Short mmCIF file of C-alpha atoms in Angstrom, two decimals:
data_model
loop_
_atom_site.label_atom_id
_atom_site.label_comp_id
_atom_site.label_asym_id
_atom_site.label_seq_id
_atom_site.Cartn_x
_atom_site.Cartn_y
_atom_site.Cartn_z
CA MET A 1 3.39 2.31 -13.20
CA GLU A 2 5.63 0.89 -15.29
CA ARG A 3 9.45 0.73 -14.31
CA ARG A 4 12.94 -0.91 -15.22
CA THR A 5 15.26 -2.11 -11.63
CA LYS A 6 18.64 -2.16 -12.20
CA ASN A 7 20.99 -4.38 -9.65
CA SER A 8 23.58 -1.08 -9.50
CA GLY A 9 22.20 1.00 -7.95
CA LYS A 10 -11.02 12.47 0.92
CA VAL A 11 -14.96 13.47 -0.17
CA ALA A 12 -15.86 11.29 3.04
CA ILE A 13 -16.62 8.05 2.57
CA ALA A 14 -18.91 5.77 4.99
CA SER A 15 -17.76 5.48 7.99
CA MET A 16 -15.15 2.96 8.58
CA LEU A 17 -16.95 1.00 10.86
CA ALA A 18 -19.64 1.63 13.83
CA ALA A 19 -17.43 2.65 17.48
CA CYS A 20 -19.12 -0.25 19.01
CA THR A 21 -18.46 -2.57 16.79
CA LEU A 22 -14.44 -1.58 16.84
CA GLY A 23 -15.07 -1.18 20.60
CA ALA A 24 -13.05 1.89 19.94
CA SER A 25 -12.16 5.44 22.47
CA PRO A 26 -11.53 8.31 20.56
CA MET A 27 -9.33 9.24 17.70
CA LEU A 28 -6.21 10.81 18.15
CA ALA A 29 -4.78 13.24 15.17
CA SER A 30 -0.93 14.41 15.21
CA GLY A 31 -0.99 17.82 14.44
CA SER A 32 -4.53 18.48 14.27
CA THR A 33 -6.74 21.30 16.61
CA HIS A 34 -10.02 19.25 17.28
CA SER A 35 -11.48 15.76 18.24
CA SER A 36 -12.69 13.17 16.29
CA SER A 37 -15.05 10.35 17.40
CA ALA A 38 -13.53 7.11 16.57
CA HIS A 39 -15.79 5.84 13.66
CA GLU A 40 -14.60 8.80 11.46
CA THR A 41 -11.34 8.28 9.29
CA THR A 42 -9.63 11.04 6.78
CA SER A 43 -10.98 9.68 3.41
CA PRO A 44 -8.24 7.47 1.75
CA ARG A 45 -8.38 9.87 -1.91
CA SER A 46 -7.45 12.76 0.24
CA LEU A 47 -4.77 10.59 1.39
CA GLN A 48 -3.87 9.00 -2.03
CA SER A 49 -4.75 11.78 -4.70
CA GLY A 50 -5.29 15.58 -2.97
CA SER A 51 -8.47 16.04 -4.51
CA THR A 52 -11.25 13.93 -5.56
CA PRO A 53 -13.05 15.01 -9.21
CA SER A 54 -17.27 13.60 -8.36
CA PRO A 55 -17.92 10.53 -10.75
CA SER A 56 -19.45 12.82 -13.80
CA GLU A 57 -15.92 14.02 -13.79
CA PRO A 58 -12.84 12.30 -16.03
CA HIS A 59 -10.23 11.47 -13.66
CA LYS A 60 -6.56 13.37 -14.05
CA GLN A 61 -4.35 11.04 -13.62
CA ARG A 62 -1.33 13.02 -10.97
CA ASN A 63 1.99 11.61 -10.23
CA PRO A 64 1.64 9.35 -7.06
CA TYR A 65 4.97 9.72 -5.69
CA THR A 66 4.27 13.45 -5.60
CA ALA A 67 0.31 13.07 -4.58
CA ILE A 68 1.24 10.92 -1.84
CA ASN A 69 4.71 12.97 -0.65
CA THR A 70 2.04 16.39 -1.35
CA ALA A 71 -0.61 14.59 1.05
CA ALA A 72 1.59 13.14 3.37
CA ALA A 73 3.57 16.81 4.54
CA ARG A 74 0.02 18.24 4.51
CA ASP A 75 -2.33 15.83 6.34
CA PRO A 76 -2.29 14.80 10.10
CA ILE A 77 -1.59 10.96 11.60
CA THR A 78 -4.70 9.95 12.41
CA VAL A 79 -4.97 7.16 14.91
CA THR A 80 -7.86 4.47 15.30
CA PRO A 81 -8.38 2.17 17.85
CA LEU A 82 -9.40 -1.08 16.31
CA ARG A 83 -9.76 -3.84 18.61
CA GLY A 84 -7.16 -5.49 21.26
CA GLY A 85 -4.74 -2.88 21.74
CA VAL A 86 -4.41 -2.69 17.96
CA TYR A 87 -4.49 1.11 16.39
CA LEU A 88 -4.27 2.24 13.04
CA LEU A 89 -2.55 5.29 12.19
CA GLN A 90 -3.87 7.03 9.02
CA GLY A 91 -1.62 9.57 6.59
CA SER A 92 1.28 9.00 5.57
CA GLY A 93 0.86 6.76 2.43
CA GLY A 94 -0.16 3.64 3.18
CA ASN A 95 -2.04 2.32 5.79
CA ILE A 96 0.54 1.66 8.83
CA GLY A 97 -0.66 -0.60 12.44
CA VAL A 98 0.60 -0.09 15.50
CA LEU A 99 0.40 -2.78 19.14
CA PRO A 100 2.04 -1.29 21.82
CA GLY A 101 3.85 -3.14 24.26
CA LYS A 102 5.53 -3.16 27.89
CA GLY A 103 9.03 -4.89 25.59
CA GLY A 104 8.39 -2.39 22.52
CA ALA A 105 5.71 -2.01 20.25
CA LEU A 106 4.66 -3.67 16.87
CA MET A 107 4.87 -1.56 13.64
CA VAL A 108 2.76 -2.79 10.02
CA ASP A 109 4.74 -0.73 7.94
CA ALA A 110 6.10 2.68 8.04
CA GLY A 111 4.40 5.44 5.85
CA VAL A 112 6.36 8.17 3.99
CA THR A 113 9.98 9.69 4.87
CA VAL A 114 8.17 13.60 5.15
CA SER A 115 6.00 12.33 7.90
CA ARG A 116 8.58 11.07 10.27
CA HIS A 117 7.95 13.99 13.51
CA LYS A 118 4.75 13.68 13.28
CA LEU A 119 4.84 9.92 13.35
CA GLU A 120 7.20 10.16 16.14
CA ASP A 121 4.57 12.32 18.15
CA THR A 122 1.95 9.87 17.35
CA LEU A 123 4.12 7.06 19.12
CA LYS A 124 4.92 8.77 21.84
CA LYS A 125 0.96 9.49 22.71
CA LEU A 126 0.16 5.76 22.31
CA ARG A 127 3.53 4.70 24.93
CA ALA A 128 4.74 2.97 21.52
CA SER A 129 8.22 4.81 21.13
CA ARG A 130 10.26 2.29 21.41
CA VAL A 131 9.72 -0.05 18.36
CA ARG A 132 10.86 -3.76 18.70
CA TYR A 133 9.39 -5.30 15.45
CA LEU A 134 8.50 -3.54 11.94
CA VAL A 135 6.67 -5.42 9.62
CA ASP A 136 7.60 -4.17 6.19
CA THR A 137 4.20 -5.69 3.85
CA HIS A 138 6.43 -4.90 0.50
CA TRP A 139 9.11 -2.63 -0.93
CA HIS A 140 7.31 0.21 -1.85
CA PHE A 141 8.53 3.81 -0.59
CA ASP A 142 4.76 4.46 0.71
CA HIS A 143 5.43 1.73 3.14
CA THR A 144 9.34 1.61 3.73
CA GLY A 145 9.93 5.08 3.33
CA GLY A 146 10.33 5.49 7.74
CA ASN A 147 12.27 2.19 8.10
CA GLY A 148 15.01 3.99 9.11
CA TRP A 149 14.08 6.14 11.46
CA VAL A 150 11.82 3.40 13.28
CA HIS A 151 14.71 1.02 13.03
CA GLU A 152 16.53 3.99 15.03
CA HIS A 153 13.81 3.36 17.77
CA GLY A 154 14.98 -0.19 18.30
CA ALA A 155 12.95 -1.88 15.84
CA GLU A 156 13.86 -5.50 13.90
CA ILE A 157 12.46 -5.19 10.56
CA ILE A 158 10.88 -7.83 9.21
CA SER A 159 10.11 -8.78 5.31
CA THR A 160 10.32 -11.35 2.69
CA PRO A 161 13.21 -12.15 1.27
CA ASN A 162 12.23 -10.45 -2.52
CA THR A 163 11.56 -7.44 -0.41
CA LEU A 164 14.88 -6.98 1.05
CA ASP A 165 16.01 -7.45 -2.78
CA ASN A 166 13.96 -4.84 -4.05
CA LEU A 167 14.86 -2.27 -1.28
CA SER A 168 18.45 -2.80 -2.26
CA LYS A 169 18.35 -1.98 -5.75
CA THR A 170 17.96 1.21 -7.43
CA ILE A 171 14.72 1.26 -9.26
CA ARG A 172 13.57 3.75 -11.95
CA VAL A 173 9.81 3.90 -11.42
CA ASN A 174 8.57 5.55 -14.84
CA GLU A 175 5.43 6.22 -14.01
CA TRP A 176 6.33 7.83 -10.90
CA SER A 177 8.82 10.07 -12.57
CA HIS A 178 11.63 8.67 -9.61
CA THR A 179 14.12 6.73 -9.16
CA PHE A 180 14.18 5.13 -6.19
CA THR A 181 18.13 4.39 -4.38
CA PRO A 182 18.91 1.71 -2.54
CA LEU A 183 17.44 1.98 1.22
CA PRO A 184 20.70 1.97 3.70
CA ALA A 185 21.93 -0.89 5.36
CA ALA A 186 20.65 -0.01 8.45
CA ALA A 187 17.05 0.78 7.15
CA ARG A 188 16.63 -2.64 4.83
CA PRO A 189 15.49 -5.66 6.78
CA THR A 190 17.50 -8.28 8.80
CA VAL A 191 15.04 -10.99 9.45
CA THR A 192 13.27 -12.67 6.31
CA VAL A 193 9.93 -14.68 6.13
CA SER A 194 9.99 -17.30 3.35
CA SER A 195 6.53 -18.53 4.17
CA GLU A 196 5.12 -17.64 7.51
CA LYS A 197 6.25 -16.40 11.25
CA THR A 198 4.77 -15.69 14.24
CA LEU A 199 5.75 -13.12 16.60
CA THR A 200 4.77 -12.30 20.68
CA VAL A 201 3.65 -8.67 21.28
CA ASN A 202 2.25 -7.65 24.66
CA GLY A 203 1.00 -11.68 25.11
CA GLN A 204 -0.36 -10.62 21.43
CA SER A 205 0.23 -13.33 18.41
CA VAL A 206 0.84 -11.62 15.47
CA ARG A 207 1.22 -14.56 12.70
CA LEU A 208 2.88 -13.26 9.20
CA ARG A 209 2.10 -14.87 5.83
CA THR A 210 3.27 -14.90 2.24
CA TYR A 211 1.54 -14.19 -0.48
CA SER A 212 2.41 -15.55 -4.18
CA PRO A 213 3.43 -12.61 -6.51
CA GLY A 214 0.19 -10.39 -7.53
CA HIS A 215 0.69 -6.66 -6.19
CA THR A 216 4.60 -7.02 -5.92
CA ASP A 217 6.34 -10.18 -5.54
CA GLY A 218 7.39 -9.98 -2.49
CA ASP A 219 4.20 -9.25 0.10
CA LEU A 220 3.19 -10.09 3.36
CA SER A 221 0.14 -10.24 5.84
CA ALA A 222 0.20 -9.20 8.95
CA ASP A 223 -2.64 -11.18 11.74
CA PHE A 224 -3.28 -10.15 15.12
CA THR A 225 -4.88 -13.58 15.72
CA ARG A 226 -6.50 -12.77 19.59
CA ALA A 227 -7.56 -9.68 18.04
CA ASN A 228 -8.92 -10.83 14.52
CA VAL A 229 -7.41 -8.07 12.94
CA LEU A 230 -5.68 -8.66 9.31
CA PHE A 231 -3.36 -6.14 7.70
CA THR A 232 -3.28 -7.47 3.97
CA GLY A 233 -0.84 -4.82 2.55
CA ASP A 234 -1.22 -4.18 -0.84
CA THR A 235 -2.80 -7.00 -1.96
CA PHE A 236 -6.52 -4.97 -0.80
CA TRP A 237 -7.36 -1.36 -1.62
CA ASN A 238 -10.77 -0.75 -0.46
CA ASN A 239 -12.67 1.58 -2.73
CA LEU A 240 -9.47 1.94 -4.90
CA TYR A 241 -8.08 0.85 -8.04
CA PRO A 242 -4.66 -0.86 -7.17
CA PHE A 243 -1.57 -0.85 -8.55
CA ILE A 244 0.23 -3.97 -10.06
CA ASP A 245 4.03 -4.14 -10.08
CA TYR A 246 4.78 -5.96 -13.04
CA GLU A 247 8.36 -4.98 -12.74
CA VAL A 248 8.89 -7.51 -10.09
CA GLY A 249 6.23 -10.38 -11.00
CA GLY A 250 3.37 -8.69 -9.86
CA SER A 251 0.22 -9.19 -12.37
CA ILE A 252 -3.94 -8.90 -12.34
CA ASP A 253 -3.72 -12.94 -12.27
CA GLY A 254 -1.99 -12.58 -8.77
CA MET A 255 -3.99 -9.99 -7.31
CA ILE A 256 -7.32 -11.91 -8.26
CA ARG A 257 -5.32 -15.05 -6.44
CA ASP A 258 -4.18 -13.25 -3.41
CA ALA A 259 -7.57 -11.22 -3.15
CA ASN A 260 -8.68 -15.11 -2.60
CA GLN A 261 -6.03 -16.07 0.18
CA ASN A 262 -7.61 -13.05 2.01
CA ILE A 263 -10.91 -13.94 1.75
CA ALA A 264 -9.94 -17.47 2.80
CA MET A 265 -8.63 -15.87 5.52
CA VAL A 266 -10.87 -14.30 7.33
CA GLY A 267 -14.31 -14.71 9.00
CA GLY A 268 -17.33 -12.28 8.62
CA GLY A 269 -16.23 -10.24 12.08
CA THR A 270 -12.82 -9.54 10.48
CA ILE A 271 -11.49 -6.16 10.39
CA VAL A 272 -9.34 -6.28 7.54
CA VAL A 273 -7.00 -3.23 6.58
CA PRO A 274 -6.19 -2.50 3.16
CA GLY A 275 -2.81 -0.73 2.43
CA HIS A 276 -5.04 2.10 1.38
CA GLY A 277 -8.28 3.01 1.69
CA PRO A 278 -10.71 2.55 5.08
CA VAL A 279 -10.86 -0.54 7.04
CA GLY A 280 -13.16 -2.91 6.00
CA ARG A 281 -14.76 -6.53 6.34
CA ARG A 282 -14.46 -9.83 4.12
CA ALA A 283 -17.54 -8.73 2.41
CA ASP A 284 -15.35 -5.66 1.11
CA LEU A 285 -12.27 -8.43 0.39
CA VAL A 286 -15.48 -10.58 -1.96
CA GLU A 287 -16.38 -6.70 -3.65
CA PHE A 288 -12.44 -5.82 -4.35
CA ARG A 289 -11.97 -9.39 -5.64
CA ASP A 290 -14.97 -9.29 -7.71
CA MET A 291 -14.23 -6.27 -9.21
CA LEU A 292 -10.78 -7.13 -10.22
CA VAL A 293 -12.34 -10.66 -12.04
CA GLY A 294 -14.94 -8.51 -13.66
CA ILE A 295 -12.56 -5.86 -15.45
CA ARG A 296 -9.89 -8.81 -16.29
CA ALA A 297 -12.42 -10.36 -18.35
CA ARG A 298 -13.56 -7.63 -20.15
CA VAL A 299 -10.16 -6.19 -20.75
CA ALA A 300 -9.11 -9.65 -21.85
CA ASP A 301 -12.20 -9.96 -24.44
CA LEU A 302 -11.54 -6.39 -25.98
CA LYS A 303 -7.75 -7.72 -26.43
CA HIS A 304 -8.25 -10.88 -27.49
CA LYS A 305 -10.47 -9.37 -30.43
CA GLY A 306 -7.13 -7.59 -31.26
CA LEU A 307 -8.06 -3.74 -30.20
CA THR A 308 -4.42 -2.02 -29.01
CA VAL A 309 -3.90 -0.95 -25.69
CA ASP A 310 -5.19 2.72 -26.44
CA GLN A 311 -8.38 1.06 -28.07
CA VAL A 312 -8.91 -0.89 -24.94
CA ILE A 313 -8.42 2.21 -22.62
CA ALA A 314 -10.82 4.55 -25.49
CA ALA A 315 -13.76 1.68 -24.77
CA LYS A 316 -13.99 2.06 -21.00
CA PRO A 317 -13.87 -1.33 -20.00
CA THR A 318 -13.97 -0.06 -16.46
CA LYS A 319 -16.63 2.41 -16.73
CA SER A 320 -19.41 0.61 -14.27
CA PHE A 321 -17.02 0.25 -11.38
CA ASP A 322 -15.06 3.90 -11.69
CA ALA A 323 -17.59 5.83 -9.79
CA LYS A 324 -16.67 3.50 -6.37
CA TRP A 325 -13.28 2.69 -7.31
CA GLY A 326 -11.59 4.74 -9.84
CA GLN A 327 -11.27 8.24 -7.96
CA GLY A 328 -7.86 7.65 -6.19
CA LEU A 329 -4.53 7.27 -6.60
CA ILE A 330 -4.69 5.01 -9.85
CA GLY A 331 -7.34 5.72 -12.48
CA PRO A 332 -9.03 3.90 -15.00
CA ASP A 333 -6.51 4.40 -17.67
CA LEU A 334 -4.04 3.57 -15.37
CA PHE A 335 -5.67 0.23 -13.95
CA THR A 336 -6.61 -0.39 -17.80
CA LYS A 337 -3.48 -0.39 -18.84
CA LEU A 338 -2.02 -2.27 -15.91
CA VAL A 339 -4.79 -4.93 -16.43
CA TYR A 340 -4.18 -5.14 -20.09
CA ARG A 341 -0.54 -6.39 -19.46
CA GLY A 342 -1.48 -8.78 -17.42
CA VAL A 343 -4.09 -10.55 -19.79
#
């Protein structure tokens, strides 16, 4: 996805985790007419791209903005209890975290605007209608689209300074054929984190830590320390190629650096929630990092031999990874293009 900024303006995947491992209770679904067991989850591919081509079929790159909004309007919100009272909500763009509390809930990301009423219904079921804190892991619309209405529920919005800056600009996303206008003032963060900040909700500490530029220039993690649950935002996409936002300082090398930071922050028992895709563990973070490193090396070699971006795409440097990683929102050709730009 390339963009210019101006100051002016689901095939089902493997079960997420065994219910006994998570200590989970039955999953809720807003707008759903059936019940599900806690170890089931909505496929991330259905959330990201609508339909999933088989690995033998070429990936058809859909407009990500349209695909995400279409899926969010269509799909129910699924709720998976993780551990320590922390919940995962899926079905509204990026993954969302919720920790209900007597003095108000904490949310990690707010999903897509079109999901407002389904998300409000879900929060009510979780007894989390009053939101005390909303953490924006980064500026992208599928994580911040609900900022305004969550603020109406009482939330203080927290982000990095660069995310606040990005949400205050008019941004044309060429790959998505969409121009994002600045969020209204009430929907923008009012508290910024330049390095680290700890919040306390319902007796639990939530440690917020920044990343160096990688996915964007303003990424933030949320670590529920007692529950041992880490939300990484889009610095980790599980079983999916990630997007890299070069226009605000992101890069393939930054993505690799942030992947290593995530690995260093977790232990074998940590539940890791990516920005997109199913819940994972430390081993999934390592596999994601290794995928990034492997594709970077292949693309760099071809580029340094003088091949153009179209020639590198035609050489299919991601081929051995595509069956697992290349069937979602960001297809192999687009991901190759993004890596090429940074090597």
